[in-house]
Coordinates of C-alpha atoms in Angstrom, one line a residue:
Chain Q
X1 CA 0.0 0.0 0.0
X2 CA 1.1 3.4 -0.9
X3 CA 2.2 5.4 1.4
X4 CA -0.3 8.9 1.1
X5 CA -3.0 6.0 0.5
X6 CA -1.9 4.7 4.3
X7 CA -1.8 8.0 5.7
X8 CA -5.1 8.9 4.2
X9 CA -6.7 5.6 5.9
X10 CA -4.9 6.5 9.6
X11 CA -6.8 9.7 9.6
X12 CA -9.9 8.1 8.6
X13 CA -9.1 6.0 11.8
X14 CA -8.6 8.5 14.0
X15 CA -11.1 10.4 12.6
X16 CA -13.8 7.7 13.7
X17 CA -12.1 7.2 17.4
X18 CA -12.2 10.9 17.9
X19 CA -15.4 11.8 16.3
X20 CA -16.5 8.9 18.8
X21 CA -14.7 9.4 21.9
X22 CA -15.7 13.6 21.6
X23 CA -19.3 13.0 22.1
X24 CA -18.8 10.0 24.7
X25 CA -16.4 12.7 26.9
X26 CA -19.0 15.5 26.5
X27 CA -22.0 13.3 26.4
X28 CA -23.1 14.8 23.2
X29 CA -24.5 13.8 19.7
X30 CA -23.3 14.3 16.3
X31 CA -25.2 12.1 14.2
X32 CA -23.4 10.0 13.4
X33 CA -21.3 9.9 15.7
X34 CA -23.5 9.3 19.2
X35 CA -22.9 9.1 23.1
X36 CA -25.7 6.4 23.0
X37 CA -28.0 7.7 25.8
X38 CA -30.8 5.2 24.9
X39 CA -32.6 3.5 28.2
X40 CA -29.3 4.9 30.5
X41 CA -31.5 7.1 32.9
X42 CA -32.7 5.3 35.8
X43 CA -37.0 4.9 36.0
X44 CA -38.2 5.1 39.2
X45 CA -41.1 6.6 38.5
X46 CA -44.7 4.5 38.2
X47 CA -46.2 6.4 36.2
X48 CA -45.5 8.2 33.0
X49 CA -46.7 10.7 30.2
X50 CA -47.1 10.3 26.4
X51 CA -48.0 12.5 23.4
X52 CA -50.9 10.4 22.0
X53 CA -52.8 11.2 18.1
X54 CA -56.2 9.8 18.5
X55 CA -58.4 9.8 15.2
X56 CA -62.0 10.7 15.2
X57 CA -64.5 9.0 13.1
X58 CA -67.4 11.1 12.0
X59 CA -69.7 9.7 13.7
X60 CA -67.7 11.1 16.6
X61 CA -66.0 7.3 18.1
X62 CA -62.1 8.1 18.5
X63 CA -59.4 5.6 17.6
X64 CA -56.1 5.7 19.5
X65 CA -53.6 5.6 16.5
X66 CA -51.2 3.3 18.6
X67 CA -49.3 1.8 15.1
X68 CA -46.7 2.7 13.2
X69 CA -49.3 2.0 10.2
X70 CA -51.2 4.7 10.5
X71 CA -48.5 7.4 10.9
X72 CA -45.4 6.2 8.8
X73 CA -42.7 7.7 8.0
X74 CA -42.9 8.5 12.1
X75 CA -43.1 5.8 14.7
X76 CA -44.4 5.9 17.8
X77 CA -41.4 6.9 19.2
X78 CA -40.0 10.1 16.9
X79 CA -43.8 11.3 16.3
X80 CA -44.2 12.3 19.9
X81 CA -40.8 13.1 20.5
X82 CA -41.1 15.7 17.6
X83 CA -44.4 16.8 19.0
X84 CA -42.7 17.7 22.3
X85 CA -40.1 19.5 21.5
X86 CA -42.6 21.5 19.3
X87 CA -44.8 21.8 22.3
X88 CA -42.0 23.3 24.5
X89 CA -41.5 26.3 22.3
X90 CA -42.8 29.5 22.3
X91 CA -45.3 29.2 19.8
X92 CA -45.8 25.4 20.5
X93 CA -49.9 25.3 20.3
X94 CA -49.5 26.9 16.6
X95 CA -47.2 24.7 15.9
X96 CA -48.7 21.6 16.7
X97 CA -51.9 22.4 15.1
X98 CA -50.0 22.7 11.6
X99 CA -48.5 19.3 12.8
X100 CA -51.4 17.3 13.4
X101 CA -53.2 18.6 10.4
X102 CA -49.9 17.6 8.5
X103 CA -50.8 13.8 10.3
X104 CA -54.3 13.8 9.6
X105 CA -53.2 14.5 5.6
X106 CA -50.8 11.8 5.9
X107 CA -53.6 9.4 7.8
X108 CA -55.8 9.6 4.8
X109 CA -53.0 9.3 2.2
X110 CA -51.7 5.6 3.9
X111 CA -55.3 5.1 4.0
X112 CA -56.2 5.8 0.2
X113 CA -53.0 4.1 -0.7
X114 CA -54.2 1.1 1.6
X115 CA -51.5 0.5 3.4
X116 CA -53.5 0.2 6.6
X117 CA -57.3 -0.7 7.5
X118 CA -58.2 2.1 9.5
X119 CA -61.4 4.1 8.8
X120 CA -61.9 7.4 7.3
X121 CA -61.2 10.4 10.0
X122 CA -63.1 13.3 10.2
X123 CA -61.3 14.8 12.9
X124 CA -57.7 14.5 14.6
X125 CA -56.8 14.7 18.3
X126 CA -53.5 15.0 20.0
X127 CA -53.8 14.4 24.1
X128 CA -51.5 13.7 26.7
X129 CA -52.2 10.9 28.3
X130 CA -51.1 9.3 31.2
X131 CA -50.5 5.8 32.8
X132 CA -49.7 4.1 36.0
X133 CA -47.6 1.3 35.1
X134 CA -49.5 -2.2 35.5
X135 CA -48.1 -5.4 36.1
X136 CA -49.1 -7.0 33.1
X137 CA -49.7 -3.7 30.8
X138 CA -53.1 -4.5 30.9
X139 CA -54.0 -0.8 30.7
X140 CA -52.3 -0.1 27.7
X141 CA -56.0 1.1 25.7
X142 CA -57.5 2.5 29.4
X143 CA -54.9 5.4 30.7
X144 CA -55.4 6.9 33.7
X145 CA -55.4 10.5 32.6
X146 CA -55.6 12.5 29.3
X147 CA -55.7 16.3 28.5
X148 CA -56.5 17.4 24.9
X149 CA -53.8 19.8 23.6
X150 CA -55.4 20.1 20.2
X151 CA -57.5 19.1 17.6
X152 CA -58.0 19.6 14.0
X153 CA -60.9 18.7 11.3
X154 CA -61.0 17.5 7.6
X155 CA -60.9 20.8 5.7
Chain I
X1 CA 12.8 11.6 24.0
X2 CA 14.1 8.6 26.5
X3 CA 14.7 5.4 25.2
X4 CA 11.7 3.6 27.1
X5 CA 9.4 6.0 25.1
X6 CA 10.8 5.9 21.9
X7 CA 10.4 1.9 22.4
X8 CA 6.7 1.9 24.2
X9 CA 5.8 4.2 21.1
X10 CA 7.7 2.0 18.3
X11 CA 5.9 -0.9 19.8
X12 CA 2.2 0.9 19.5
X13 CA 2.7 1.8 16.5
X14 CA 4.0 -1.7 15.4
X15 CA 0.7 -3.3 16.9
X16 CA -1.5 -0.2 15.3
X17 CA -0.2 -1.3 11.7
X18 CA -0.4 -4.9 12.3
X19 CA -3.7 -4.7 13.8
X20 CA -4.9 -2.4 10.5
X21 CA -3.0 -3.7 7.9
X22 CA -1.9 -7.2 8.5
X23 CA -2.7 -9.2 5.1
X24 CA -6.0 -10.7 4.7
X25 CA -7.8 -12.6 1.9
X26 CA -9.7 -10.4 -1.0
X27 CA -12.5 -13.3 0.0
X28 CA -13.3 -12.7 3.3
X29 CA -13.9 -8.8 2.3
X30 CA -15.8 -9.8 -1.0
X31 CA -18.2 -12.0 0.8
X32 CA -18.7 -9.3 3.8
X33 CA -19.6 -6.6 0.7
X34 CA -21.8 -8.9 -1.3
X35 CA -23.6 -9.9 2.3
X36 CA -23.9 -6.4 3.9
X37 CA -25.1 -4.8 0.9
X38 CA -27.8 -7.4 0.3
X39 CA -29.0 -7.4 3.1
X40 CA -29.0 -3.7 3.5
X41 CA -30.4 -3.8 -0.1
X42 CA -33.4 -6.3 0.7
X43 CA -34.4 -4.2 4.3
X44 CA -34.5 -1.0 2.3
X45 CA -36.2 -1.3 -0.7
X46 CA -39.9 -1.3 0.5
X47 CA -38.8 2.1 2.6
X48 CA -40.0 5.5 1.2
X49 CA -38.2 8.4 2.0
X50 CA -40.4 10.5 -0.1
X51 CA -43.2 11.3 2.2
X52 CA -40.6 13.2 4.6
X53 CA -40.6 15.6 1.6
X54 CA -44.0 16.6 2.4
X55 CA -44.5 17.3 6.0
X56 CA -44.8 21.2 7.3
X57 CA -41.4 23.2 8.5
X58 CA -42.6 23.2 11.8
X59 CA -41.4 19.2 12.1
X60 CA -37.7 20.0 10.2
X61 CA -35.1 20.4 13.5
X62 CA -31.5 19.3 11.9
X63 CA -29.2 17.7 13.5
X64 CA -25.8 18.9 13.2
X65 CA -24.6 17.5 9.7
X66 CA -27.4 18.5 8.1
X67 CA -27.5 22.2 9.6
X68 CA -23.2 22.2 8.8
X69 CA -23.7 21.4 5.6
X70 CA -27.1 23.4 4.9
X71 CA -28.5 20.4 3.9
X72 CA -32.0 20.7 2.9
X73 CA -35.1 18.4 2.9
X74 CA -36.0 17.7 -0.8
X75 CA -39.2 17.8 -2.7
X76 CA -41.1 13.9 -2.9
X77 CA -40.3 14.4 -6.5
X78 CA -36.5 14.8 -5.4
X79 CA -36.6 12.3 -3.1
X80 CA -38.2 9.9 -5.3
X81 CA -35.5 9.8 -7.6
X82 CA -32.6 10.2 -4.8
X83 CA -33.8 7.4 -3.3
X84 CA -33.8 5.1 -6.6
X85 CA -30.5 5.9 -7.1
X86 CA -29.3 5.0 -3.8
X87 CA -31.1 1.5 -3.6
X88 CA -29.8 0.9 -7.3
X89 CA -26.2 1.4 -6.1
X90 CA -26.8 -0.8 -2.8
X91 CA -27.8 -3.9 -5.2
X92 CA -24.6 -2.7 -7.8
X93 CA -22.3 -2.9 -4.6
X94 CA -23.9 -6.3 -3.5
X95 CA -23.4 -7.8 -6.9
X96 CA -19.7 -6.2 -7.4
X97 CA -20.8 -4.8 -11.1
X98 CA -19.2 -0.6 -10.7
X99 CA -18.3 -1.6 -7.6
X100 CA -16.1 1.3 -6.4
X101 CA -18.3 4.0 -7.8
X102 CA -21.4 2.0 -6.5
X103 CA -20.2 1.9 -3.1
X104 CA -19.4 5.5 -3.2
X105 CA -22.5 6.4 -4.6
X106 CA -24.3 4.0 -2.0
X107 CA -22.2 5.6 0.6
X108 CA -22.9 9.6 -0.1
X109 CA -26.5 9.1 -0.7
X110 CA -27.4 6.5 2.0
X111 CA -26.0 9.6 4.8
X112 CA -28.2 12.0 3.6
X113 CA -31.3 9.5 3.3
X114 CA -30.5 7.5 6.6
X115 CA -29.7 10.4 8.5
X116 CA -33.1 12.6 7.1
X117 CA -35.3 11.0 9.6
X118 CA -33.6 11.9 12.3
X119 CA -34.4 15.9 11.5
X120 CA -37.6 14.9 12.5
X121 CA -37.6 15.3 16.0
X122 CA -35.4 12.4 17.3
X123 CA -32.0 10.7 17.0
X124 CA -32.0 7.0 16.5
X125 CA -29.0 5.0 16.5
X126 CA -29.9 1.9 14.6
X127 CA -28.2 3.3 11.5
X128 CA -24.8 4.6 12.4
X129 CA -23.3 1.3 11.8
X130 CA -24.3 1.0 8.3
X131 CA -23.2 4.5 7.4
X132 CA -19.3 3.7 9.2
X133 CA -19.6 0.3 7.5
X134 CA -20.6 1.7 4.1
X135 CA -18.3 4.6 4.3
X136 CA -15.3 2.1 5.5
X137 CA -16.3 -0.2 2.0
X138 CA -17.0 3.2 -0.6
X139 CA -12.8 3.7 0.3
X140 CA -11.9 0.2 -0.2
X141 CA -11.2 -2.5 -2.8
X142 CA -13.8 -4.8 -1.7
X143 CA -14.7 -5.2 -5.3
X144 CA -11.7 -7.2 -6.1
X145 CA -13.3 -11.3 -5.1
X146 CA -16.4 -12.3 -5.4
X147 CA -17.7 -9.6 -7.7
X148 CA -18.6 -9.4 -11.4
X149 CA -15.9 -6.6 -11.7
X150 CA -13.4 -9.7 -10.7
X151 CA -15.5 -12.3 -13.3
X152 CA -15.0 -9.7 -16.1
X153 CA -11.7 -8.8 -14.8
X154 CA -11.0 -13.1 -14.8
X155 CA -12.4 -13.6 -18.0
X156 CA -10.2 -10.5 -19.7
X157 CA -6.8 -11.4 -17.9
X158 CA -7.1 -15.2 -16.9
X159 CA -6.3 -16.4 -13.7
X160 CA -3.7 -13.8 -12.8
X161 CA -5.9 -11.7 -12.2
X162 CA -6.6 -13.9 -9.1
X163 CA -5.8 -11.2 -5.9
X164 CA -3.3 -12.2 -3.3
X165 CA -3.5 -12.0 0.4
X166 CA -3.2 -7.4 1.1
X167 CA -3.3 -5.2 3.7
X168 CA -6.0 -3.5 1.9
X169 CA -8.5 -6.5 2.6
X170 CA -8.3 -6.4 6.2
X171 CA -8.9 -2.9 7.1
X172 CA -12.2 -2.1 6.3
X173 CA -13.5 -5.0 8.7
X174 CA -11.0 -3.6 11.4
X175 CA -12.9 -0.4 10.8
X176 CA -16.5 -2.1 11.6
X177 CA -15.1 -3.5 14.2
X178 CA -13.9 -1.1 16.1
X179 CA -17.0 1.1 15.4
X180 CA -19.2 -1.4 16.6
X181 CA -17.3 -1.8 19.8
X182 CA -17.0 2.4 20.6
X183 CA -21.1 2.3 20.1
X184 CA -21.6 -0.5 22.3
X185 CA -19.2 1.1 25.0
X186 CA -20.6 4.1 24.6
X187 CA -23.9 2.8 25.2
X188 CA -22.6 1.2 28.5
X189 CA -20.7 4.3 29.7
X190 CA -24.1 6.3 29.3
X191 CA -25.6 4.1 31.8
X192 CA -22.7 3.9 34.1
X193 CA -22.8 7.9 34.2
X194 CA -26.4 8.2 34.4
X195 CA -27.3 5.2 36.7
X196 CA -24.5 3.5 37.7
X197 CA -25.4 0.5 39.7
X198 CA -29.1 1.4 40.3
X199 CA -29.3 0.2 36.1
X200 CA -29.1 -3.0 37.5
X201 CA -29.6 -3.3 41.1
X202 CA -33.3 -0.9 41.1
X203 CA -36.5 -2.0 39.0
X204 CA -35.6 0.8 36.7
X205 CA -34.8 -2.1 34.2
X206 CA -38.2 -3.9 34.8
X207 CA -40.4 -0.5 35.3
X208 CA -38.4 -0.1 31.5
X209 CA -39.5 -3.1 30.7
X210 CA -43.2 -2.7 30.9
X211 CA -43.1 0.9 29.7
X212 CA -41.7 -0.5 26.6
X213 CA -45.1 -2.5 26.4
X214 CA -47.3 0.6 25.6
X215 CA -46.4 1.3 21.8
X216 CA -44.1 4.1 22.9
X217 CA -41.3 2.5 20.6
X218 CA -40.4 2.9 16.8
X219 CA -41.4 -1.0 17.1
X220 CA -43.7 -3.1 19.4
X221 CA -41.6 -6.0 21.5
X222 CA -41.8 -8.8 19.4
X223 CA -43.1 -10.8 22.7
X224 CA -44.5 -10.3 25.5
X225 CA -41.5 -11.8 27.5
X226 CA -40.6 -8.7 28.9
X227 CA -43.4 -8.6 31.4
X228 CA -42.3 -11.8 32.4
X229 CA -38.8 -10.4 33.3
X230 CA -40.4 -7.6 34.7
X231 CA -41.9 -9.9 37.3
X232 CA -39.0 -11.9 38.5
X233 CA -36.6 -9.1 40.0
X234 CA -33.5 -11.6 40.2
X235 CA -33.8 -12.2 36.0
X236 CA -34.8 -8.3 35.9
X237 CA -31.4 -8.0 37.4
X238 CA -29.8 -10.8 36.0
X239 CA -30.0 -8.7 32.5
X240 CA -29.7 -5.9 32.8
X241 CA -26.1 -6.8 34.9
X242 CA -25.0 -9.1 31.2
X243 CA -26.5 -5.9 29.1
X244 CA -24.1 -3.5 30.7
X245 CA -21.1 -5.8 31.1
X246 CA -21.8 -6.9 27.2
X247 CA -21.6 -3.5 26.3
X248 CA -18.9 -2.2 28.5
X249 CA -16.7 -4.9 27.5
X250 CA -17.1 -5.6 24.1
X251 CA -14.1 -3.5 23.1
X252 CA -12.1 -6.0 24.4
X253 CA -13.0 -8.2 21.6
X254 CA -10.2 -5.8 20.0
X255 CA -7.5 -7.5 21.4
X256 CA -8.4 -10.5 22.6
X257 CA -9.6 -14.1 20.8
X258 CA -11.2 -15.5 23.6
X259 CA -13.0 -12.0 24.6
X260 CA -14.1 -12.1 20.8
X261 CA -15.2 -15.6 20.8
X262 CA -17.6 -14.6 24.0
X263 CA -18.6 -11.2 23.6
X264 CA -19.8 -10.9 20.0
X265 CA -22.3 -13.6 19.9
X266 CA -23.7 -11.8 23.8
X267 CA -23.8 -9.1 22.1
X268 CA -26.0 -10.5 18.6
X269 CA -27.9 -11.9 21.9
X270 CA -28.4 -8.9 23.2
X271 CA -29.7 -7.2 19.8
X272 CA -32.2 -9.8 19.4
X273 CA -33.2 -10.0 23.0
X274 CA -34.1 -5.5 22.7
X275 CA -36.3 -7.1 19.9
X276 CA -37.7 -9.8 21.7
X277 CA -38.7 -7.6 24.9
X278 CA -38.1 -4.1 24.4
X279 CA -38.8 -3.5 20.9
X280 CA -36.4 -0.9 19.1
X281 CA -35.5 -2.3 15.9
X282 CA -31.9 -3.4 15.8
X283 CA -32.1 -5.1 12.2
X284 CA -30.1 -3.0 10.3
X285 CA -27.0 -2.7 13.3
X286 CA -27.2 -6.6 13.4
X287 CA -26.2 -6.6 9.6
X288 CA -22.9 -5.1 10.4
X289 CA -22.1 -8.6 12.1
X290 CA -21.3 -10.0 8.6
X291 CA -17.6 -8.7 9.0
X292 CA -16.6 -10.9 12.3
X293 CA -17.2 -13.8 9.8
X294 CA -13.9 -15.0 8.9
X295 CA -15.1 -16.2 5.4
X296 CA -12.1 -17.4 4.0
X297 CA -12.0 -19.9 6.7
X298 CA -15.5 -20.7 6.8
X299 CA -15.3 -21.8 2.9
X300 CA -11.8 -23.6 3.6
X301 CA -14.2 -25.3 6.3
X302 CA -16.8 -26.2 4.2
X303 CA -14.8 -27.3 1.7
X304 CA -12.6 -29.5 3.2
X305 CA -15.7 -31.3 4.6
X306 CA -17.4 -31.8 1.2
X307 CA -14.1 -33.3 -0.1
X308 CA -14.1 -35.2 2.6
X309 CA -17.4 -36.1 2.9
X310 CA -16.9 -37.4 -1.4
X311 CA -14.3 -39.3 -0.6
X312 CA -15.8 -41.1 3.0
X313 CA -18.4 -41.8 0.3
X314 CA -16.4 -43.3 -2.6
X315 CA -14.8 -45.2 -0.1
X316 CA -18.1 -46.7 0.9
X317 CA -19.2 -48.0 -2.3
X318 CA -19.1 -50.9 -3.3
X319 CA -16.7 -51.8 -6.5
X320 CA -18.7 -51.4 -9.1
X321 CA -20.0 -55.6 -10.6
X322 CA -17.8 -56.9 -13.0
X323 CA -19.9 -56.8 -16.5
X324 CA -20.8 -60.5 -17.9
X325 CA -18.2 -62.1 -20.2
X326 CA -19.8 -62.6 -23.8
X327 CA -18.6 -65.8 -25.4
X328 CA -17.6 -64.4 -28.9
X329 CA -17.7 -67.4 -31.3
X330 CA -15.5 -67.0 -34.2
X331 CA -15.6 -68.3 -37.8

C-alpha cells in the first residue's frame, strides 16, 4: 500500500475514534457519531406521560392511532418526540396544530394508498395521556389521565 | 525523548499497523460486501423516504450534519428519484458490477437518506453502523473477489488476475469493528454515568421493561417476554447486569480471541433479546455482524468437509460388478 494512501486511511481511523470518543467525553451527539443515551436514565417513576394522536370518526367514536401504520414515515417513538419538543416552544400550540393537520393528511393518504385498514377520519386529536404502570400492561388502551392539547378537522 | 518511550511508542505503533494492515484474503472482504449490501439492499427497498418531503417546517429540526452542511429536505419528486439511485447502487455494490463508484454512490447518498429522519424530532442509533460500514467499503477495494468486476476482470486477464493475500482487505473489517465496539461502550458508559449501579440493582430495568409495552417504541416488543422479566426481580437484574457488562466490555474483543469468541455472539444476543422484549429495531445494526465472519476460513471449512465427505463416500461404495463375459464365437 502506498504510502499517502496509508496515511489517508490512519486519519480516517482517528477520525472515527475521535469523532467517537468527543461526544462520549461530553455526552453529546453528532449524528453520526452518538454518546448512545438510549434507556441509560434510571426509572423510578410508576407512572408516565405520552403524546398520543387519537383519530375521530365522523360519527364522533375516537381511535387511538397506537401503530406505526397509521402514521409512517414516524413511529411511535419520533412522532411524539417531535411533537414535544414543538410543544416546548414559544409558539408550541401553533405549531402543533399545523403538525397534526400535517398527520391527519398523511392518515388519509396511507389510507387511500391502503397501506392500513383504519377508517376514514373526520377529525384528529392530540392528548397527553397518562398511565400508571400495571403489572401485566393491561392498561395499555385505558390510561389513567388525558388532557386534549389540540384538535384539528378535515378541511 | 528517552529510550523507554521511543520503544513503548515504536511498539504501539508496530501493533497499530499490524492490527490495520496485516494481510488478509480479497475473499473474506468480498463475501462481507456482497452480504452487507444485500442485506442492507433487501431491508431498504420497500422504505419511502419520499413522504418526509411533504411534511410542514414546523417538524424539520437538523441535526448537526445537516445544519453544517445546509443540507435541505428535498421535494417527494426529489426524493423519489434520490432514493432510486441509492437503492440501485446498494444492489450494484452487493453484486460487485461498478463496484467502487457504487459503493461511493451508496455511501454519499445512503447519509443524507439514513440520517433525514432523524431531522424529524429524534436521533435514532440503529443506523450509524451502516453508514461507518458503508463509508469504510466506498474507500476500499472490496470489489476485487467475489464480484462481477473480478468475473469480467478473470475472464479478460485469466487467472492472474486472481488477488493475493493485502493489507488492503483487512482494514475495512477492522474499521467495523472497532465502530461497533466504541457504540456499544458508549452505550454502557451512558448508563454507568447516568445510573450506575441502580441500572441493574433498582426495578428501573423492569419499570423499562413494561413501559416498553405501551407502543411508545419505533417497534412493538416482538413478545411479551418482557413482562415476564419484569416480574422476577433476580432475571430483571440478571439482564440488565449481562447488558451492561456486554456493552462495557465488548471493546475487548479488539485484542483478545477468547474475549471475541464470548462477547460478539452476547452481544448478537443482546440485539435480538431489545427485539424480543423491548422492541427498538436493531435489524439493520445486526447486519454489520457479517464482518466478524472469517469467510475465507469458513469456505476452507466447508470445503474441506465436502471433499471429505466425497471421498468417505467413494470409499463406501461398493466396487462397481464386474460386466458378464460374452462368449464371442468365431468363424
Amino acid at each position: 500500500m502506498h504510502t499517502t494512501r496509508r496515511t489517508f486511511l490512519n486519519l480516517v481511523f482517528g477520525g472515527l475514534i475521535l469523532g467517537s470518543a468527543y461526544d462520549i467525553a461530553t455526552d453529546t451527539e453528532h449524528w453520526p457519531f452518538s454518546q448512545y443515551p438510549m434507556f441509560s436514565g434510571e426509572w423510578r417513576s410508576p407512572t408516565f406521560t405520552w403524546l398520543r394522536l387519537v383519530g375521530v370518526t365522523g360519527d364522533g367514536r375516537e381511535l387511538a392511532l397506537a401503530s406505526n401504520d397509521y402514521i409512517r414515515p414516524f413511529d411511535l417513538s419520533r412522532l411524539p418526540k417531535a411533537l414535544r419538543q414543538m410543544l416546548d416552544q414559544d409558539d408550541g400550540r401553533a405549531r402543533v396544530a399545523i403538525a397534526v393537520k400535517d398527520c391527519l393528511r398523511r392518515y388519509e393518504e396511507l389510507r387511500a394508498d391502503r397501506r392500513h385498514d383504519g377508517p376514514p377520519l373526520a377529525a384528529m386529536r392530540l392528548y397527553e395521556v397518562e398511565w400508571r404502570i400495571d403489572p401485566q400492561a393491561a392498561n395499555v388502551d385505558r390510561p389513567d389521565r388525558r388532557r386534549l392539547i389540540t384538535e384539528v378537522k378535515q378541511p | 525523548m528517552p529510550a523507554f518511550v521511543r520503544r513503548a511508542s515504536g511498539a504501539a505503533v508496530a501493533r497499530w499497523n499490524t492490527f490495520w494492515f496485516e494481510p488478509g484474503p480479497a475473499m473474506t472482504l468480498g463475501i462481507c460486501r456482497m452480504v452487507f449490501f444485500g442485506m442492507l439492499f433487501l431491508w431498504q427497498l420497500p422504505h419511502d423516504f419520499a413522504p418526509w418531503g411533504e411534511y410542514a417546517s414546523v417538524f424539520w429540526m437538523p441535526i448537526w450534519l445537516f445544519q453544517t452542511l445546509h443540507l435541505p429536505v428535498f421535494a417527494p419528486s426529489t426524493l423519489v428519484w434520490v432514493q432510486a439511485v441509492w437503492k440501485m447502487a446498494l444492489l450494484l455494490s452487493a453484486i460487485g458490477l461498478f463496484t467502487r463508484s457504487a459503493m461511493f454512490v451508496a455511501f454519499t447518498l445512503g447519509i443524507y437518506l439514513l440520517g433525514l429522519p432523524h431531522n424529524f424530532g429524534q436521533t435514532q442509533h440503529f443506523d450509524t453502523l451502516v453508514v461507518f460500514a458503508s463509508g469504510a467499503l466506498a474507500l476500499s477495494r472490496a470489489g476485487d473477489a467475489f464480484s462481477c468486476d473480478a468475473l469480467i476482470a478473470a475472464v479478460r486477464r485469466g487467472p492472474a488476475s486472481t488477488p493475493h493475500d493485502s493489507d488492503e482487505y483487512t482494514w475495512p473489517i477492522r474499521f467495523v469493528w472497532v465502530a461497533m465496539a466504541l457504540i456499544f461502550f458508549a452505550a454502557g458508559l451512558s448508563k454507568w454515568r447516568h445510573s450506575g449501579l441502580a441500572w441493574i440493582f433498582s426495578d428501573s430495568f423492569a419499570l423499562t421493561l413494561l413501559r416498553q409495552q405501551y407502543h411508545i417504541s419505533d417497534g412493538d416488543p416482538l413478545t411479551s417476554w418482557g413482562i415476564v422479566v419484569a416480574h422476577h426481580a433476580w432475571l430483571a437484574h440478571t439482564l440488565a447486569a449481562a447488558a451492561i457488562g456486554i456493552e462495557t466490555l465488548f471493546p475487548l474483543t479488539l485484542f483478545s480471541r477468547r474475549a471475541r469468541a464470548v462477547l460478539v455472539p452476547c452481544g448478537l444476543l443482546f440485539l435480538i433479546g431489545i427485539r424480543l422484549l423491548m422492541g427498538p429495531t436493531f435489524e439493520q445494526f445486526m447486519m454489520c455482524y457479517v464482518f466478524w465472519v472469517p469467510w475465507a476460513r469458513v469456505i476452507a471449512f466447508v470445503r474441506q468437509h465436502a471433499r471429505g465427505t466425497r471421498k468417505t463416500r467413494a470409499a463406501d461404495m461398493p466396487a462397481p460388478a464386474e460386466p458378464p463375459r460374452r462368449t464371442v464365437l468365431l468363424g
